[in-house]
Amino acid sequence: MRCLKLAIPALILTTSTIAEAKPISYVDGIMVMQENDETGHTITADYTITPNYAIGWYSKEEENGKRFSEHGPEFNSLIKRWNLPDGQVNIFNSTGAGVAIDGSRNRGMAWTDFLADYETRRIFTSYEIKAMYADSIESSIWQRARVGFAPYAANYNDVATWFMLQVDDHPNKNDKVVVTPIVRFFYKTSLLEAGYSSANTLMFNWELQF
């Protein structure tokens, strides 16, 4: 929710706490992520050019309200990072433009997304806000917050386990506010997380970095 080619201890810190696939991985790395939740199904692929910038492709099938799809390239950036004695704070942005498809209607669209997080090897918090404009198909602002903890501090060769609570605010969806308990497993550069939401839907996400 997916940094630099660092030594293993730093890599543990920056990758074992990934949420919603951070939009930047390590230089020359490729990251593929797929998300399934009450809002629909998303797949993204990103290539990291420098420690601060990545380019990628975003596609989503929207549900739980208007049913349409979104497709287009996006540009991801690390706006700011603070390295703390036992943790890290990050601010990311993803901005893109493409096409929204609603049956026989095609409309140009654009979006921008800001993600801020604070993480240690045992605690995680994040806030994300996304604005999207697709002419007459839909224009909306969406928010997400997460808090989580790890029952143990995993080493690089261990499977990291996280328990999280996610709250979504989607004013344009049928289920406007949704709460989802989540369990996440992370091993080296692979992530798997699942949960069951207050909207009675299964959330299932995975991510791979190459």
GROMACS .gro file of N, CA and C in nm, residues 1-2 17-22 33-37 115-119 123-128 142-149 162-168 178 180-185 191-195 203-207:
model
  168
    1MET      N    1   0.091  -0.010   0.000
    1MET     CA    2   0.000   0.000   0.000
    1MET      C    3   0.254   0.027   0.000
    2ARG      N    4   0.528  -0.155  -0.066
    2ARG     CA    5   0.569  -0.105  -0.142
    2ARG      C    6   0.542  -0.016  -0.123
   17THR      N    7   0.647  -0.331   0.683
   17THR     CA    8   0.530  -0.259   0.730
   17THR      C    9   0.451  -0.195   0.617
   18ILE      N   10   0.464  -0.246   0.496
   18ILE     CA   11   0.397  -0.184   0.382
   18ILE      C   12   0.245  -0.195   0.395
   19ALA      N   13   0.175  -0.087   0.371
   19ALA     CA   14   0.030  -0.086   0.365
   19ALA      C   15  -0.014  -0.033   0.231
   20GLU      N   16  -0.130  -0.084   0.178
   20GLU     CA   17  -0.189  -0.042   0.051
   20GLU      C   18  -0.087  -0.036  -0.062
   21ALA      N   19   0.024  -0.103  -0.047
   21ALA     CA   20   0.129  -0.098  -0.148
   21ALA      C   21   0.179   0.043  -0.167
   22LYS      N   22   0.285   0.075  -0.101
   22LYS     CA   23   0.347   0.205  -0.123
   22LYS      C   24   0.386   0.217  -0.269
   33MET      N   25   0.060  -0.511  -0.774
   33MET     CA   26  -0.033  -0.522  -0.663
   33MET      C   27  -0.174  -0.542  -0.715
   34GLN      N   28  -0.250  -0.627  -0.644
   34GLN     CA   29  -0.391  -0.647  -0.677
   34GLN      C   30  -0.472  -0.634  -0.549
   35GLU      N   31  -0.581  -0.553  -0.553
   35GLU     CA   32  -0.666  -0.529  -0.437
   35GLU      C   33  -0.810  -0.564  -0.471
   36ASN      N   34  -0.878  -0.625  -0.374
   36ASN     CA   35  -1.020  -0.658  -0.388
   36ASN      C   36  -1.090  -0.619  -0.259
   37ASP      N   37  -1.185  -0.526  -0.268
   37ASP     CA   38  -1.260  -0.486  -0.149
   37ASP      C   39  -1.400  -0.445  -0.190
  115LEU      N   40  -0.061   0.973   0.035
  115LEU     CA   41  -0.051   0.872   0.140
  115LEU      C   42   0.057   0.915   0.239
  116ALA      N   43   0.020   0.923   0.367
  116ALA     CA   44   0.115   0.953   0.474
  116ALA      C   45   0.113   0.840   0.575
  117ASP      N   46   0.231   0.797   0.620
  117ASP     CA   47   0.234   0.690   0.720
  117ASP      C   48   0.345   0.712   0.821
  118TYR      N   49   0.324   0.652   0.937
  118TYR     CA   50   0.427   0.643   1.041
  118TYR      C   51   0.441   0.497   1.075
  119GLU      N   52   0.565   0.446   1.077
  119GLU     CA   53   0.583   0.304   1.098
  119GLU      C   54   0.709   0.274   1.178
  123ILE      N   55   0.453  -0.097   1.513
  123ILE     CA   56   0.336  -0.009   1.507
  123ILE      C   57   0.325   0.052   1.368
  124PHE      N   58   0.203   0.065   1.320
  124PHE     CA   59   0.180   0.127   1.190
  124PHE      C   60   0.055   0.214   1.194
  125THR      N   61   0.062   0.335   1.139
  125THR     CA   62  -0.054   0.420   1.118
  125THR      C   63  -0.042   0.484   0.980
  126SER      N   64  -0.155   0.506   0.914
  126SER     CA   65  -0.151   0.571   0.783
  126SER      C   66  -0.282   0.644   0.757
  127TYR      N   67  -0.273   0.745   0.669
  127TYR     CA   68  -0.390   0.818   0.622
  127TYR      C   69  -0.371   0.842   0.473
  128GLU      N   70  -0.476   0.818   0.397
  128GLU     CA   71  -0.472   0.833   0.251
  128GLU      C   72  -0.595   0.909   0.205
  142TRP      N   73  -1.211   1.034  -0.173
  142TRP     CA   74  -1.214   0.912  -0.094
  142TRP      C   75  -1.105   0.919   0.012
  143GLN      N   76  -1.133   0.866   0.132
  143GLN     CA   77  -1.036   0.868   0.241
  143GLN      C   78  -1.022   0.730   0.304
  144ARG      N   79  -0.902   0.704   0.356
  144ARG     CA   80  -0.877   0.576   0.424
  144ARG      C   81  -0.777   0.599   0.538
  145ALA      N   82  -0.802   0.538   0.651
  145ALA     CA   83  -0.709   0.541   0.764
  145ALA      C   84  -0.685   0.399   0.813
  146ARG      N   85  -0.563   0.374   0.858
  146ARG     CA   86  -0.527   0.243   0.912
  146ARG      C   87  -0.445   0.259   1.039
  147VAL      N   88  -0.468   0.168   1.133
  147VAL     CA   89  -0.381   0.153   1.249
  147VAL      C   90  -0.354   0.004   1.264
  148GLY      N   91  -0.233  -0.029   1.309
  148GLY     CA   92  -0.200  -0.170   1.321
  148GLY      C   93  -0.083  -0.194   1.413
  149PHE      N   94  -0.067  -0.321   1.451
  149PHE     CA   95   0.046  -0.359   1.534
  149PHE      C   96   0.092  -0.498   1.494
  162TRP      N   97   0.087  -0.892   1.085
  162TRP     CA   98   0.031  -0.765   1.132
  162TRP      C   99  -0.120  -0.779   1.148
  163PHE      N  100  -0.172  -0.712   1.251
  163PHE     CA  101  -0.317  -0.701   1.271
  163PHE      C  102  -0.353  -0.553   1.259
  164MET      N  103  -0.451  -0.523   1.172
  164MET     CA  104  -0.484  -0.385   1.141
  164MET      C  105  -0.634  -0.361   1.145
  165LEU      N  106  -0.669  -0.235   1.163
  165LEU     CA  107  -0.807  -0.190   1.149
  165LEU      C  108  -0.808  -0.079   1.045
  166GLN      N  109  -0.892  -0.095   0.944
  166GLN     CA  110  -0.901   0.001   0.834
  166GLN      C  111  -1.039   0.065   0.834
  167VAL      N  112  -1.043   0.197   0.815
  167VAL     CA  113  -1.170   0.270   0.804
  167VAL      C  114  -1.169   0.346   0.672
  168ASP      N  115  -1.272   0.324   0.590
  168ASP     CA  116  -1.286   0.390   0.461
  168ASP      C  117  -1.406   0.483   0.461
  178VAL      N  118  -1.695   0.228   0.586
  178VAL     CA  119  -1.674   0.084   0.600
  178VAL      C  120  -1.555   0.059   0.692
  180THR      N  121  -1.293  -0.237   0.841
  180THR     CA  122  -1.243  -0.369   0.805
  180THR      C  123  -1.127  -0.411   0.895
  181PRO      N  124  -1.145  -0.514   0.978
  181PRO     CA  125  -1.029  -0.573   1.046
  181PRO      C  126  -0.947  -0.653   0.945
  182ILE      N  127  -0.814  -0.645   0.956
  182ILE     CA  128  -0.726  -0.704   0.856
  182ILE      C  129  -0.614  -0.782   0.924
  183VAL      N  130  -0.579  -0.895   0.866
  183VAL     CA  131  -0.455  -0.964   0.903
  183VAL      C  132  -0.365  -0.964   0.781
  184ARG      N  133  -0.238  -0.932   0.803
  184ARG     CA  134  -0.142  -0.922   0.692
  184ARG      C  135  -0.021  -1.009   0.720
  185PHE      N  136   0.027  -1.075   0.615
  185PHE     CA  137   0.150  -1.152   0.622
  185PHE      C  138   0.246  -1.097   0.518
  191LEU      N  139   0.361  -0.977  -0.016
  191LEU     CA  140   0.262  -0.938   0.083
  191LEU      C  141   0.129  -1.003   0.051
  192LEU      N  142   0.059  -1.046   0.158
  192LEU     CA  143  -0.075  -1.100   0.146
  192LEU      C  144  -0.156  -1.050   0.264
  193GLU      N  145  -0.274  -0.993   0.239
  193GLU     CA  146  -0.358  -0.950   0.349
  193GLU      C  147  -0.504  -0.975   0.316
  194ALA      N  148  -0.582  -1.002   0.423
  194ALA     CA  149  -0.723  -1.034   0.405
  194ALA      C  150  -0.802  -0.981   0.523
  195GLY      N  151  -0.929  -0.952   0.498
  195GLY     CA  152  -1.017  -0.905   0.603
  195GLY      C  153  -1.162  -0.920   0.561
  203MET      N  154  -1.220  -0.867   0.182
  203MET     CA  155  -1.107  -0.790   0.127
  203MET      C  156  -0.989  -0.885   0.114
  204PHE      N  157  -0.927  -0.886  -0.004
  204PHE     CA  158  -0.813  -0.973  -0.029
  204PHE      C  159  -0.714  -0.900  -0.117
  205ASN      N  160  -0.594  -0.874  -0.067
  205ASN     CA  161  -0.492  -0.800  -0.142
  205ASN      C  162  -0.362  -0.880  -0.147
  206TRP      N  163  -0.290  -0.864  -0.255
  206TRP     CA  164  -0.155  -0.923  -0.262
  206TRP      C  165  -0.062  -0.829  -0.337
  207GLU      N  166   0.066  -0.846  -0.310
  207GLU     CA  167   0.168  -0.762  -0.373
  207GLU      C  168   0.296  -0.842  -0.390
   0.00000   0.00000   0.00000
